[in-house]
Amino acid sequence: MEGKGATADPQLQHFIEIESQKQRFQQLVHQMTEVCWEKCMDKPGPKLDSRTEMCFVNCVERFIDTSQFILNRLEQTQKSRGGFSETMLD
């Protein structure tokens, strides 16, 4: 029974993982909004002009591309570390 506390309920772990992903996504959206607003919005008005709209579109696309690149890079780094430590254990 003592060892049972060390292993968490798989459903709880899954729930926590999903909630963490939601939180990270919300943080990314907030950060993207802040960055693109600062970069593209000269003076707020009732409508976006086409230049401002294109700036937002490009900014969001670059932000997403950059975020995806970073995530892929981190994933590769973790895999290479994981592969290294697994070979050390064998």
mmCIF file of N, CA, C and O in Angstrom:
data_model
loop_
_atom_site.group_PDB
_atom_site.id
_atom_site.type_symbol
_atom_site.label_atom_id
_atom_site.label_comp_id
_atom_site.label_asym_id
_atom_site.label_seq_id
_atom_site.Cartn_x
_atom_site.Cartn_y
_atom_site.Cartn_z
ATOM 1 N N MET A 1 0.804 -1.177 0.000
ATOM 2 C CA MET A 1 0.000 0.000 0.000
ATOM 3 C C MET A 1 0.869 1.271 0.000
ATOM 4 O O MET A 1 0.470 2.258 -0.558
ATOM 5 N N GLU A 2 2.031 1.209 0.631
ATOM 6 C CA GLU A 2 2.875 2.392 0.700
ATOM 7 C C GLU A 2 3.292 2.867 -0.690
ATOM 8 O O GLU A 2 3.343 4.049 -0.943
ATOM 9 N N GLY A 3 3.574 1.958 -1.613
ATOM 10 C CA GLY A 3 4.024 2.314 -2.950
ATOM 11 C C GLY A 3 2.931 2.920 -3.800
ATOM 12 O O GLY A 3 3.200 3.536 -4.810
ATOM 13 N N LYS A 4 1.665 2.743 -3.423
ATOM 14 C CA LYS A 4 0.558 3.224 -4.242
ATOM 15 C C LYS A 4 0.528 4.755 -4.339
ATOM 16 O O LYS A 4 0.139 5.288 -5.359
ATOM 17 N N GLY A 5 0.939 5.452 -3.316
ATOM 18 C CA GLY A 5 0.928 6.910 -3.341
ATOM 19 C C GLY A 5 1.907 7.477 -4.364
ATOM 20 O O GLY A 5 1.728 8.565 -4.867
ATOM 21 N N ALA A 6 2.929 6.716 -4.706
ATOM 22 C CA ALA A 6 3.945 7.189 -5.639
ATOM 23 C C ALA A 6 3.419 7.222 -7.078
ATOM 24 O O ALA A 6 3.845 8.046 -7.872
ATOM 25 N N THR A 7 2.506 6.307 -7.415
ATOM 26 C CA THR A 7 1.966 6.300 -8.777
ATOM 27 C C THR A 7 0.603 6.961 -8.777
ATOM 28 O O THR A 7 -0.310 6.543 -8.077
ATOM 29 N N ALA A 8 0.484 8.013 -9.568
ATOM 30 C CA ALA A 8 -0.768 8.765 -9.631
ATOM 31 C C ALA A 8 -1.771 8.040 -10.528
ATOM 32 O O ALA A 8 -1.404 7.243 -11.385
ATOM 33 N N ASP A 9 -3.023 8.348 -10.323
ATOM 34 C CA ASP A 9 -4.113 7.811 -11.123
ATOM 35 C C ASP A 9 -3.919 8.251 -12.582
ATOM 36 O O ASP A 9 -3.766 9.444 -12.851
ATOM 37 N N PRO A 10 -3.916 7.313 -13.541
ATOM 38 C CA PRO A 10 -3.709 7.673 -14.946
ATOM 39 C C PRO A 10 -4.733 8.687 -15.460
ATOM 40 O O PRO A 10 -4.383 9.578 -16.238
ATOM 41 N N GLN A 11 -5.994 8.588 -15.027
ATOM 42 C CA GLN A 11 -6.998 9.561 -15.455
ATOM 43 C C GLN A 11 -6.667 10.950 -14.927
ATOM 44 O O GLN A 11 -6.818 11.938 -15.630
ATOM 45 N N LEU A 12 -6.205 11.006 -13.689
ATOM 46 C CA LEU A 12 -5.821 12.290 -13.099
ATOM 47 C C LEU A 12 -4.620 12.866 -13.843
ATOM 48 O O LEU A 12 -4.589 14.059 -14.153
ATOM 49 N N GLN A 13 -3.638 12.032 -14.146
ATOM 50 C CA GLN A 13 -2.464 12.494 -14.893
ATOM 51 C C GLN A 13 -2.877 13.043 -16.248
ATOM 52 O O GLN A 13 -2.394 14.094 -16.679
ATOM 53 N N HIS A 14 -3.792 12.342 -16.936
ATOM 54 C CA HIS A 14 -4.266 12.782 -18.242
ATOM 55 C C HIS A 14 -4.996 14.124 -18.123
ATOM 56 O O HIS A 14 -4.770 15.025 -18.929
ATOM 57 N N PHE A 15 -5.841 14.252 -17.111
ATOM 58 C CA PHE A 15 -6.570 15.500 -16.875
ATOM 59 C C PHE A 15 -5.602 16.659 -16.649
ATOM 60 O O PHE A 15 -5.744 17.732 -17.236
ATOM 61 N N ILE A 16 -4.598 16.436 -15.816
ATOM 62 C CA ILE A 16 -3.605 17.475 -15.512
ATOM 63 C C ILE A 16 -2.830 17.848 -16.772
ATOM 64 O O ILE A 16 -2.580 19.027 -17.034
ATOM 65 N N GLU A 17 -2.482 16.858 -17.577
ATOM 66 C CA GLU A 17 -1.764 17.121 -18.820
ATOM 67 C C GLU A 17 -2.613 17.980 -19.771
ATOM 68 O O GLU A 17 -2.120 18.955 -20.342
ATOM 69 N N ILE A 18 -3.890 17.640 -19.914
ATOM 70 C CA ILE A 18 -4.798 18.404 -20.783
ATOM 71 C C ILE A 18 -4.928 19.841 -20.275
ATOM 72 O O ILE A 18 -4.851 20.799 -21.048
ATOM 73 N N GLU A 19 -5.119 19.999 -18.967
ATOM 74 C CA GLU A 19 -5.263 21.341 -18.397
ATOM 75 C C GLU A 19 -3.984 22.153 -18.568
ATOM 76 O O GLU A 19 -4.029 23.352 -18.831
ATOM 77 N N SER A 20 -2.839 21.503 -18.436
ATOM 78 C CA SER A 20 -1.560 22.191 -18.636
ATOM 79 C C SER A 20 -1.420 22.652 -20.080
ATOM 80 O O SER A 20 -0.949 23.759 -20.346
ATOM 81 N N GLN A 21 -1.836 21.794 -21.024
ATOM 82 C CA GLN A 21 -1.790 22.167 -22.433
ATOM 83 C C GLN A 21 -2.710 23.355 -22.709
ATOM 84 O O GLN A 21 -2.343 24.263 -23.450
ATOM 85 N N LYS A 22 -3.899 23.344 -22.109
ATOM 86 C CA LYS A 22 -4.824 24.469 -22.277
ATOM 87 C C LYS A 22 -4.195 25.752 -21.762
ATOM 88 O O LYS A 22 -4.288 26.808 -22.397
ATOM 89 N N GLN A 23 -3.567 25.661 -20.606
ATOM 90 C CA GLN A 23 -2.945 26.841 -20.009
ATOM 91 C C GLN A 23 -1.807 27.361 -20.895
ATOM 92 O O GLN A 23 -1.689 28.563 -21.117
ATOM 93 N N ARG A 24 -0.982 26.444 -21.416
ATOM 94 C CA ARG A 24 0.108 26.868 -22.298
ATOM 95 C C ARG A 24 -0.444 27.522 -23.562
ATOM 96 O O ARG A 24 0.087 28.529 -24.035
ATOM 97 N N PHE A 25 -1.524 26.949 -24.104
ATOM 98 C CA PHE A 25 -2.139 27.521 -25.300
ATOM 99 C C PHE A 25 -2.654 28.935 -25.014
ATOM 100 O O PHE A 25 -2.430 29.861 -25.801
ATOM 101 N N GLN A 26 -3.329 29.114 -23.877
ATOM 102 C CA GLN A 26 -3.845 30.435 -23.517
ATOM 103 C C GLN A 26 -2.708 31.436 -23.338
ATOM 104 O O GLN A 26 -2.818 32.596 -23.739
ATOM 105 N N GLN A 27 -1.604 30.992 -22.758
ATOM 106 C CA GLN A 27 -0.453 31.875 -22.592
ATOM 107 C C GLN A 27 0.123 32.277 -23.950
ATOM 108 O O GLN A 27 0.492 33.434 -24.157
ATOM 109 N N LEU A 28 0.179 31.309 -24.882
ATOM 110 C CA LEU A 28 0.679 31.613 -26.220
ATOM 111 C C LEU A 28 -0.218 32.619 -26.932
ATOM 112 O O LEU A 28 0.274 33.552 -27.569
ATOM 113 N N VAL A 29 -1.525 32.422 -26.833
ATOM 114 C CA VAL A 29 -2.461 33.344 -27.474
ATOM 115 C C VAL A 29 -2.299 34.739 -26.882
ATOM 116 O O VAL A 29 -2.251 35.736 -27.612
ATOM 117 N N HIS A 30 -2.192 34.814 -25.571
ATOM 118 C CA HIS A 30 -2.013 36.114 -24.916
ATOM 119 C C HIS A 30 -0.716 36.779 -25.381
ATOM 120 O O HIS A 30 -0.693 37.961 -25.718
ATOM 121 N N GLN A 31 0.349 36.009 -25.398
ATOM 122 C CA GLN A 31 1.652 36.543 -25.811
ATOM 123 C C GLN A 31 1.607 36.983 -27.270
ATOM 124 O O GLN A 31 2.105 38.058 -27.617
ATOM 125 N N MET A 32 0.995 36.163 -28.133
ATOM 126 C CA MET A 32 0.896 36.494 -29.548
ATOM 127 C C MET A 32 0.087 37.771 -29.740
ATOM 128 O O MET A 32 0.471 38.653 -30.517
ATOM 129 N N THR A 33 -1.021 37.887 -29.031
ATOM 130 C CA THR A 33 -1.862 39.076 -29.131
ATOM 131 C C THR A 33 -1.074 40.316 -28.729
ATOM 132 O O THR A 33 -1.104 41.345 -29.417
ATOM 133 N N GLU A 34 -0.362 40.210 -27.638
ATOM 134 C CA GLU A 34 0.423 41.349 -27.146
ATOM 135 C C GLU A 34 1.502 41.759 -28.143
ATOM 136 O O GLU A 34 1.645 42.937 -28.479
ATOM 137 N N VAL A 35 2.255 40.776 -28.643
ATOM 138 C CA VAL A 35 3.339 41.063 -29.582
ATOM 139 C C VAL A 35 2.796 41.679 -30.868
ATOM 140 O O VAL A 35 3.283 42.712 -31.333
ATOM 141 N N CYS A 36 1.763 41.048 -31.435
ATOM 142 C CA CYS A 36 1.238 41.523 -32.718
ATOM 143 C C CYS A 36 0.527 42.869 -32.577
ATOM 144 O O CYS A 36 0.589 43.702 -33.475
ATOM 145 N N TRP A 37 -0.127 43.075 -31.442
ATOM 146 C CA TRP A 37 -0.798 44.364 -31.225
ATOM 147 C C TRP A 37 0.241 45.486 -31.189
ATOM 148 O O TRP A 37 0.086 46.512 -31.838
ATOM 149 N N GLU A 38 1.309 45.264 -30.428
ATOM 150 C CA GLU A 38 2.363 46.276 -30.320
ATOM 151 C C GLU A 38 3.012 46.543 -31.678
ATOM 152 O O GLU A 38 3.333 47.669 -32.011
ATOM 153 N N LYS A 39 3.194 45.490 -32.451
ATOM 154 C CA LYS A 39 3.877 45.615 -33.735
ATOM 155 C C LYS A 39 2.995 46.272 -34.795
ATOM 156 O O LYS A 39 3.486 47.071 -35.590
ATOM 157 N N CYS A 40 1.705 45.953 -34.807
ATOM 158 C CA CYS A 40 0.864 46.318 -35.952
ATOM 159 C C CYS A 40 -0.104 47.469 -35.715
ATOM 160 O O CYS A 40 -0.527 48.124 -36.668
ATOM 161 N N MET A 41 -0.480 47.713 -34.486
ATOM 162 C CA MET A 41 -1.542 48.684 -34.228
ATOM 163 C C MET A 41 -0.963 50.060 -33.967
ATOM 164 O O MET A 41 -0.413 50.325 -32.908
ATOM 165 N N ASP A 42 -1.074 50.947 -34.971
ATOM 166 C CA ASP A 42 -0.575 52.314 -34.808
ATOM 167 C C ASP A 42 -1.518 53.124 -33.925
ATOM 168 O O ASP A 42 -1.158 53.566 -32.846
ATOM 169 N N LYS A 43 -2.743 53.287 -34.415
ATOM 170 C CA LYS A 43 -3.754 54.010 -33.640
ATOM 171 C C LYS A 43 -5.083 53.277 -33.782
ATOM 172 O O LYS A 43 -5.580 53.114 -34.897
ATOM 173 N N PRO A 44 -5.619 52.823 -32.669
ATOM 174 C CA PRO A 44 -6.897 52.095 -32.719
ATOM 175 C C PRO A 44 -8.004 52.952 -33.312
ATOM 176 O O PRO A 44 -8.091 54.146 -33.053
ATOM 177 N N GLY A 45 -8.817 52.330 -34.129
ATOM 178 C CA GLY A 45 -9.943 53.022 -34.743
ATOM 179 C C GLY A 45 -11.119 52.073 -34.872
ATOM 180 O O GLY A 45 -11.056 50.935 -34.425
ATOM 181 N N PRO A 46 -12.183 52.544 -35.514
ATOM 182 C CA PRO A 46 -13.384 51.706 -35.633
ATOM 183 C C PRO A 46 -13.184 50.503 -36.556
ATOM 184 O O PRO A 46 -13.859 49.500 -36.430
ATOM 185 N N LYS A 47 -12.227 50.604 -37.507
ATOM 186 C CA LYS A 47 -11.976 49.510 -38.444
ATOM 187 C C LYS A 47 -10.481 49.349 -38.658
ATOM 188 O O LYS A 47 -9.721 50.293 -38.490
ATOM 189 N N LEU A 48 -10.084 48.122 -39.059
ATOM 190 C CA LEU A 48 -8.686 47.888 -39.422
ATOM 191 C C LEU A 48 -8.504 48.239 -40.888
ATOM 192 O O LEU A 48 -9.301 47.814 -41.727
ATOM 193 N N ASP A 49 -7.450 48.989 -41.198
ATOM 194 C CA ASP A 49 -7.161 49.194 -42.605
ATOM 195 C C ASP A 49 -6.454 47.945 -43.140
ATOM 196 O O ASP A 49 -6.016 47.085 -42.376
ATOM 197 N N SER A 50 -6.351 47.842 -44.453
ATOM 198 C CA SER A 50 -5.811 46.616 -45.053
ATOM 199 C C SER A 50 -4.348 46.392 -44.661
ATOM 200 O O SER A 50 -3.923 45.248 -44.451
ATOM 201 N N ARG A 51 -3.581 47.456 -44.517
ATOM 202 C CA ARG A 51 -2.173 47.315 -44.120
ATOM 203 C C ARG A 51 -2.057 46.732 -42.717
ATOM 204 O O ARG A 51 -1.275 45.818 -42.466
ATOM 205 N N THR A 52 -2.867 47.243 -41.792
ATOM 206 C CA THR A 52 -2.850 46.751 -40.415
ATOM 207 C C THR A 52 -3.324 45.298 -40.365
ATOM 208 O O THR A 52 -2.735 44.468 -39.670
ATOM 209 N N GLU A 53 -4.365 44.998 -41.127
ATOM 210 C CA GLU A 53 -4.883 43.631 -41.153
ATOM 211 C C GLU A 53 -3.820 42.654 -41.667
ATOM 212 O O GLU A 53 -3.614 41.592 -41.091
ATOM 213 N N MET A 54 -3.134 43.026 -42.744
ATOM 214 C CA MET A 54 -2.074 42.163 -43.279
ATOM 215 C C MET A 54 -0.926 42.022 -42.277
ATOM 216 O O MET A 54 -0.342 40.943 -42.156
ATOM 217 N N CYS A 55 -0.633 43.078 -41.565
ATOM 218 C CA CYS A 55 0.408 43.023 -40.541
ATOM 219 C C CYS A 55 0.031 41.992 -39.477
ATOM 220 O O CYS A 55 0.844 41.154 -39.090
ATOM 221 N N PHE A 56 -1.227 42.039 -39.017
ATOM 222 C CA PHE A 56 -1.688 41.063 -38.021
ATOM 223 C C PHE A 56 -1.608 39.639 -38.558
ATOM 224 O O PHE A 56 -1.138 38.733 -37.869
ATOM 225 N N VAL A 57 -2.064 39.441 -39.777
ATOM 226 C CA VAL A 57 -2.039 38.100 -40.374
ATOM 227 C C VAL A 57 -0.608 37.581 -40.439
ATOM 228 O O VAL A 57 -0.312 36.454 -40.019
ATOM 229 N N ASN A 58 0.302 38.399 -40.967
ATOM 230 C CA ASN A 58 1.709 37.990 -41.065
ATOM 231 C C ASN A 58 2.331 37.751 -39.700
ATOM 232 O O ASN A 58 3.082 36.792 -39.510
ATOM 233 N N CYS A 59 2.017 38.611 -38.760
ATOM 234 C CA CYS A 59 2.571 38.478 -37.411
ATOM 235 C C CYS A 59 2.122 37.174 -36.769
ATOM 236 O O CYS A 59 2.928 36.426 -36.210
ATOM 237 N N VAL A 60 0.835 36.882 -36.864
ATOM 238 C CA VAL A 60 0.300 35.650 -36.278
ATOM 239 C C VAL A 60 0.927 34.424 -36.947
ATOM 240 O O VAL A 60 1.338 33.475 -36.274
ATOM 241 N N GLU A 61 1.028 34.456 -38.269
ATOM 242 C CA GLU A 61 1.625 33.321 -38.982
ATOM 243 C C GLU A 61 3.084 33.113 -38.569
ATOM 244 O O GLU A 61 3.518 31.985 -38.357
ATOM 245 N N ARG A 62 3.843 34.186 -38.467
ATOM 246 C CA ARG A 62 5.255 34.062 -38.046
ATOM 247 C C ARG A 62 5.347 33.574 -36.602
ATOM 248 O O ARG A 62 6.212 32.775 -36.266
ATOM 249 N N PHE A 63 4.462 34.076 -35.762
ATOM 250 C CA PHE A 63 4.458 33.663 -34.358
ATOM 251 C C PHE A 63 4.185 32.167 -34.265
ATOM 252 O O PHE A 63 4.865 31.440 -33.535
ATOM 253 N N ILE A 64 3.191 31.683 -35.018
ATOM 254 C CA ILE A 64 2.851 30.257 -35.011
ATOM 255 C C ILE A 64 4.008 29.440 -35.564
ATOM 256 O O ILE A 64 4.384 28.411 -34.989
ATOM 257 N N ASP A 65 4.588 29.883 -36.682
ATOM 258 C CA ASP A 65 5.734 29.167 -37.265
ATOM 259 C C ASP A 65 6.885 29.071 -36.274
ATOM 260 O O ASP A 65 7.495 28.008 -36.104
ATOM 261 N N THR A 66 7.184 30.184 -35.629
ATOM 262 C CA THR A 66 8.289 30.217 -34.668
ATOM 263 C C THR A 66 8.006 29.313 -33.475
ATOM 264 O O THR A 66 8.873 28.544 -33.042
ATOM 265 N N SER A 67 6.780 29.382 -32.959
ATOM 266 C CA SER A 67 6.407 28.535 -31.817
ATOM 267 C C SER A 67 6.512 27.061 -32.186
ATOM 268 O O SER A 67 7.019 26.248 -31.409
ATOM 269 N N GLN A 68 6.037 26.709 -33.377
ATOM 270 C CA GLN A 68 6.096 25.316 -33.825
ATOM 271 C C GLN A 68 7.543 24.863 -33.980
ATOM 272 O O GLN A 68 7.902 23.751 -33.599
ATOM 273 N N PHE A 69 8.378 25.724 -34.540
ATOM 274 C CA PHE A 69 9.794 25.401 -34.699
ATOM 275 C C PHE A 69 10.435 25.121 -33.343
ATOM 276 O O PHE A 69 11.161 24.140 -33.172
ATOM 277 N N ILE A 70 10.150 25.991 -32.375
ATOM 278 C CA ILE A 70 10.729 25.838 -31.037
ATOM 279 C C ILE A 70 10.242 24.536 -30.394
ATOM 280 O O ILE A 70 11.035 23.776 -29.820
ATOM 281 N N LEU A 71 8.939 24.262 -30.502
ATOM 282 C CA LEU A 71 8.400 23.018 -29.930
ATOM 283 C C LEU A 71 9.037 21.788 -30.578
ATOM 284 O O LEU A 71 9.403 20.834 -29.884
ATOM 285 N N ASN A 72 9.175 21.803 -31.895
ATOM 286 C CA ASN A 72 9.808 20.673 -32.589
ATOM 287 C C ASN A 72 11.252 20.503 -32.145
ATOM 288 O O ASN A 72 11.725 19.381 -31.954
ATOM 289 N N ARG A 73 11.936 21.610 -31.986
ATOM 290 C CA ARG A 73 13.341 21.566 -31.563
ATOM 291 C C ARG A 73 13.465 20.998 -30.146
ATOM 292 O O ARG A 73 14.338 20.167 -29.880
ATOM 293 N N LEU A 74 12.585 21.438 -29.254
ATOM 294 C CA LEU A 74 12.606 20.915 -27.889
ATOM 295 C C LEU A 74 12.297 19.422 -27.866
ATOM 296 O O LEU A 74 12.915 18.661 -27.126
ATOM 297 N N GLU A 75 11.339 19.019 -28.711
ATOM 298 C CA GLU A 75 10.974 17.604 -28.786
ATOM 299 C C GLU A 75 12.168 16.773 -29.256
ATOM 300 O O GLU A 75 12.453 15.718 -28.711
ATOM 301 N N GLN A 76 12.883 17.266 -30.279
ATOM 302 C CA GLN A 76 14.066 16.566 -30.777
ATOM 303 C C GLN A 76 15.132 16.469 -29.694
ATOM 304 O O GLN A 76 15.768 15.430 -29.523
ATOM 305 N N THR A 77 15.304 17.556 -28.956
ATOM 306 C CA THR A 77 16.295 17.567 -27.881
ATOM 307 C C THR A 77 15.943 16.548 -26.800
ATOM 308 O O THR A 77 16.807 15.796 -26.344
ATOM 309 N N GLN A 78 14.663 16.501 -26.420
ATOM 310 C CA GLN A 78 14.228 15.543 -25.407
ATOM 311 C C GLN A 78 14.399 14.118 -25.896
ATOM 312 O O GLN A 78 14.819 13.244 -25.146
ATOM 313 N N LYS A 79 14.073 13.860 -27.162
ATOM 314 C CA LYS A 79 14.218 12.512 -27.719
ATOM 315 C C LYS A 79 15.682 12.098 -27.725
ATOM 316 O O LYS A 79 16.008 10.974 -27.384
ATOM 317 N N SER A 80 16.552 13.010 -28.117
ATOM 318 C CA SER A 80 17.970 12.666 -28.174
ATOM 319 C C SER A 80 18.522 12.431 -26.763
ATOM 320 O O SER A 80 19.319 11.538 -26.547
ATOM 321 N N ARG A 81 18.063 13.196 -25.803
ATOM 322 C CA ARG A 81 18.482 12.967 -24.411
ATOM 323 C C ARG A 81 17.912 11.659 -23.898
ATOM 324 O O ARG A 81 18.587 10.905 -23.225
ATOM 325 N N GLY A 82 16.634 11.418 -24.199
ATOM 326 C CA GLY A 82 15.986 10.181 -23.771
ATOM 327 C C GLY A 82 16.677 8.978 -24.367
ATOM 328 O O GLY A 82 16.924 7.988 -23.695
ATOM 329 N N GLY A 83 17.009 9.066 -25.644
ATOM 330 C CA GLY A 83 17.697 7.976 -26.314
ATOM 331 C C GLY A 83 19.050 7.732 -25.692
ATOM 332 O O GLY A 83 19.458 6.595 -25.511
ATOM 333 N N PHE A 84 19.733 8.801 -25.318
ATOM 334 C CA PHE A 84 21.043 8.676 -24.709
ATOM 335 C C PHE A 84 20.936 8.000 -23.351
ATOM 336 O O PHE A 84 21.657 7.069 -23.049
ATOM 337 N N SER A 85 19.997 8.450 -22.517
ATOM 338 C CA SER A 85 19.892 7.888 -21.169
ATOM 339 C C SER A 85 19.392 6.448 -21.222
ATOM 340 O O SER A 85 19.761 5.642 -20.402
ATOM 341 N N GLU A 86 18.545 6.122 -22.221
ATOM 342 C CA GLU A 86 18.080 4.736 -22.346
ATOM 343 C C GLU A 86 19.243 3.827 -22.706
ATOM 344 O O GLU A 86 19.349 2.716 -22.191
ATOM 345 N N THR A 87 20.152 4.274 -23.572
ATOM 346 C CA THR A 87 21.280 3.436 -23.949
ATOM 347 C C THR A 87 22.242 3.294 -22.763
ATOM 348 O O THR A 87 22.905 2.279 -22.629
ATOM 349 N N MET A 88 22.278 4.284 -21.916
ATOM 350 C CA MET A 88 23.143 4.207 -20.735
ATOM 351 C C MET A 88 22.632 3.164 -19.757
ATOM 352 O O MET A 88 23.392 2.551 -19.036
ATOM 353 N N LEU A 89 21.307 2.987 -19.710
ATOM 354 C CA LEU A 89 20.716 2.030 -18.776
ATOM 355 C C LEU A 89 20.870 0.592 -19.253
ATOM 356 O O LEU A 89 20.859 -0.331 -18.455
ATOM 357 N N ASP A 90 21.016 0.369 -20.552
ATOM 358 C CA ASP A 90 21.102 -0.991 -21.097
ATOM 359 C C ASP A 90 22.401 -1.667 -20.775
ATOM 360 O O ASP A 90 23.388 -1.191 -20.475
#
